[in-house]
Every structure is written in C-alpha cells, then in structure tokens.
Coordinates of C-alpha atoms in Angstrom, one line a residue:
S143 CA -12.7 11.0 -15.7
L144 CA -9.0 10.8 -14.4
L145 CA -9.4 14.2 -12.9
S146 CA -12.1 13.1 -10.6
I147 CA -10.6 10.2 -9.4
V148 CA -7.0 12.2 -8.7
S149 CA -9.8 14.9 -7.1
I150 CA -11.0 11.7 -5.2
F151 CA -7.3 10.8 -4.0
A152 CA -6.5 14.1 -2.9
I153 CA -9.6 14.4 -0.8
V154 CA -9.4 11.2 0.9
L155 CA -5.5 11.6 1.4
C156 CA -6.3 14.7 3.0
P157 CA -7.3 13.4 6.4
V158 CA -4.3 11.7 6.7
V159 CA -1.9 14.8 6.7
V160 CA -2.6 15.4 10.2
F161 CA -0.5 12.7 10.8
S162 CA 2.6 13.8 8.3
E163 CA 3.6 16.3 11.2
T164 CA 4.6 13.6 13.3
T165 CA 7.5 11.3 12.7
S166 CA 7.3 7.7 13.5
S167 CA 10.5 8.5 15.7
E168 CA 8.2 10.8 18.0
L169 CA 5.2 8.8 18.4
P170 CA 4.9 7.5 22.4
V171 CA 5.7 4.0 22.8
D172 CA 2.1 3.0 24.0
K173 CA 1.1 4.1 20.2
I174 CA 3.4 1.4 18.5
V175 CA 2.0 -2.0 17.9
I176 CA 4.3 -5.4 17.3
K177 CA 2.4 -8.5 16.8
S178 CA 4.5 -10.6 14.2
G179 CA 8.0 -9.5 14.8
K180 CA 7.7 -8.6 11.2
F181 CA 6.0 -5.3 11.2
M182 CA 6.1 -2.5 13.6
A183 CA 2.7 -0.5 13.4
R184 CA 2.7 3.5 14.3
E185 CA -0.9 5.3 13.9
H186 CA -1.6 5.2 10.0
L187 CA 2.0 3.5 8.9
V188 CA 3.8 0.4 9.4
I189 CA 7.2 -0.3 10.0
D190 CA 8.4 -3.4 7.9
L191 CA 11.7 -4.4 9.8
Q192 CA 12.8 -7.2 7.1
H193 CA 12.7 -4.7 4.3
G194 CA 13.5 -1.5 5.9
V195 CA 10.7 0.4 4.6
E196 CA 7.4 2.6 5.5
W197 CA 4.3 1.1 4.4
M198 CA 0.8 3.1 4.2
R199 CA -1.5 1.0 6.7
C200 CA -4.6 1.6 4.8
S201 CA -4.9 1.1 1.0
A202 CA -4.8 4.1 -1.5
G203 CA -8.4 5.7 -0.9
Q204 CA -8.6 4.6 2.8
V205 CA -8.1 6.4 5.5
W206 CA -7.0 5.5 9.0
N207 CA -9.3 6.1 11.8
G208 CA -7.3 4.9 14.9
S209 CA -8.7 1.4 14.9
G210 CA -9.0 0.4 10.9
C211 CA -9.3 2.0 7.6
E212 CA -12.6 3.5 6.3
G213 CA -13.6 4.4 3.1
E214 CA -13.3 2.7 -0.6
A215 CA -10.1 1.5 -1.7
L216 CA -9.0 2.8 -5.1
K217 CA -8.1 1.0 -8.2
L218 CA -6.3 2.8 -10.7
S219 CA -4.3 2.0 -13.9
Q220 CA -0.7 2.6 -13.6
D221 CA -0.6 5.9 -15.4
D222 CA -3.4 7.3 -13.0
V223 CA -1.4 5.4 -10.0
S224 CA 1.8 7.7 -10.9
K225 CA -0.4 10.9 -10.7
A226 CA -1.7 9.8 -7.8
I227 CA 1.7 9.7 -6.0
V228 CA 2.5 12.7 -6.9
I229 CA -0.3 14.2 -4.9
A230 CA 0.8 11.7 -2.0
N231 CA 4.1 13.2 -2.2
D232 CA 2.9 16.6 -2.1
Q233 CA 0.6 15.8 1.0
L234 CA 2.5 13.7 3.1
G235 CA 6.2 14.4 2.0
P236 CA 8.6 12.7 -0.2
G237 CA 9.5 9.6 -1.4
W238 CA 5.8 7.6 -1.5
R239 CA 5.9 5.1 -4.4
L240 CA 4.9 1.6 -5.9
P241 CA 6.4 -1.4 -3.8
T242 CA 9.2 -3.6 -5.6
R243 CA 7.7 -7.4 -6.1
V244 CA 9.8 -8.4 -3.2
E245 CA 8.5 -5.6 -1.0
L246 CA 5.0 -6.4 -1.6
E247 CA 5.2 -10.3 -1.6
G248 CA 6.9 -9.8 1.8
L249 CA 3.5 -8.5 3.2
V250 CA 2.1 -11.8 2.6
C251 CA 0.8 -14.1 5.5
K252 CA 0.4 -18.0 3.6
K253 CA -1.0 -18.9 6.9
C254 CA -3.5 -16.0 7.1
A255 CA -7.1 -16.4 6.1
P256 CA -9.2 -15.0 4.2
V257 CA -7.0 -12.5 3.6
K258 CA -3.2 -13.2 2.9
I259 CA -1.7 -10.4 5.2
E260 CA -1.6 -9.6 8.7
L261 CA -4.8 -8.0 9.3
D262 CA -3.6 -6.3 12.3
S263 CA -1.1 -4.5 10.9
F264 CA -3.0 -3.6 7.6
P265 CA -6.6 -3.7 8.4
D266 CA -9.6 -3.9 5.9
T267 CA -7.0 -4.9 3.0
L268 CA -9.1 -6.4 0.1
A269 CA -8.4 -10.1 -1.1
E270 CA -7.4 -8.8 -4.2
P271 CA -4.4 -7.9 -6.5
Y272 CA -2.5 -4.9 -5.6
W273 CA 0.1 -3.3 -8.0
T274 CA 3.7 -3.1 -7.9
G275 CA 6.0 -0.6 -9.7
E276 CA 7.8 -3.9 -11.8
V277 CA 7.4 -4.4 -15.1
N278 CA 7.4 -8.5 -16.0
G279 CA 10.8 -8.9 -17.7
F280 CA 9.2 -12.3 -19.1
A281 CA 6.6 -10.3 -20.6
P282 CA 7.3 -6.5 -20.8
R283 CA 3.5 -5.3 -21.7
H284 CA 2.7 -6.4 -18.2
I285 CA 3.0 -5.7 -14.7
W286 CA 3.8 -7.6 -11.7
T287 CA 0.9 -7.8 -8.6
V288 CA 0.6 -9.3 -5.6
N289 CA -3.2 -11.3 -5.1
F290 CA -4.0 -11.2 -1.1
M291 CA -6.6 -13.6 -1.9
T292 CA -4.3 -16.3 -2.9
G293 CA -1.1 -14.6 -1.8
H294 CA 0.4 -15.5 -5.2
T295 CA 2.4 -13.1 -7.5
Y296 CA 1.0 -12.9 -11.3
G297 CA 3.1 -10.7 -14.1
R298 CA -0.2 -10.7 -16.5
F299 CA -1.8 -7.3 -15.6
F300 CA -1.5 -4.5 -18.3
P301 CA -1.0 -1.0 -17.2
S302 CA -4.2 0.3 -18.2
Q303 CA -6.1 -2.3 -16.4
E304 CA -7.4 -0.6 -12.7
V305 CA -5.8 -2.5 -9.7
L306 CA -5.3 -1.5 -5.9
F307 CA -2.5 -0.3 -4.6
R308 CA -0.8 0.7 -1.5
L309 CA 2.0 3.2 -1.1
V310 CA 5.2 2.7 0.5
R311 CA 8.8 4.4 0.9
D312 CA 12.4 4.1 2.2
R313 CA 13.0 4.9 5.6

C-alpha cells in the first residue's frame, strides 16, 4: 500500500538526517572528491558543477554508508514520488525535487559501462530508467525518464508506472 511505501521511504531516509546538520561548505576538504571535473562529491551529496544543483548521491530508498549506497532503491509512481518528496523536505531540509530532463541527462556518461553514470560519484546506481519531473510535451500523458542502461531519454512512461528516482535541489 502507499502508506507502507511512504513509511519505508521515511525509515530509509532517517539515517541520512545525521548528515543534514552539516552543510557542504562545512565539510573538511579531505572529504571532498572530484573525479571528472563535472561533479564534486561530499559525503551523501554530489554537486553538479555544470548545472549548479546538488544531488542525493544514492537513489531514493538507498542510504550512503561512507563508501557506497546500501539498501533497495525504490520504484514509485509520480503520485507516490510527490509524497516522498514532502518527507525528504521535512527530514533533509527544503528544496528537494525531481530533476528536469536536462539535469538528469547531465548525469549520463556515454563512455561508462555497464551503467551509464559515473559510479565514483553515484555508486550503486541501477541500469534502469529514472524519473524526471517533466511531462512529455509531445505526448502529455507521459513523463520523461532517463535510462542509465542505455543513456537514452524516453518520454513514454505513464505517471502511474513505478520507476526509480534520485532527488536534486538548487544550490
């Protein structure tokens, strides 16, 4: 049921709250990792230097353990994602949302394999579609997703389908 999914999301997010008291500017320099020049990883967050946004390092449902993401990534419908975002904003501070199509496409690493994302910055990402927050203007009943198995963008998912997601917020 929806209540159990949202409860699971709330439970999984609770360990991350430990990090919410520390802003990215307060972290020691030795905790900052820059690999490609595109992203700057700081504990459970990744700064997207190109788009000026801050990403959750793990897919929703997973928890950063200091070296990777553990737990099961959640697949939710758009309605359930909206409810989960309310929980994330309550627990982690304001501003969390689904990414735009361009923001999520910016995570794609064409040369990376088997998952088309920099796993140093976004470990344990699944090679599957992830939600954006954008409706497909050509087919308004569908929502855009980015597939990290192929690196391609698709505008064919119905909002009622359950898809993985990663949250982002403006810096």
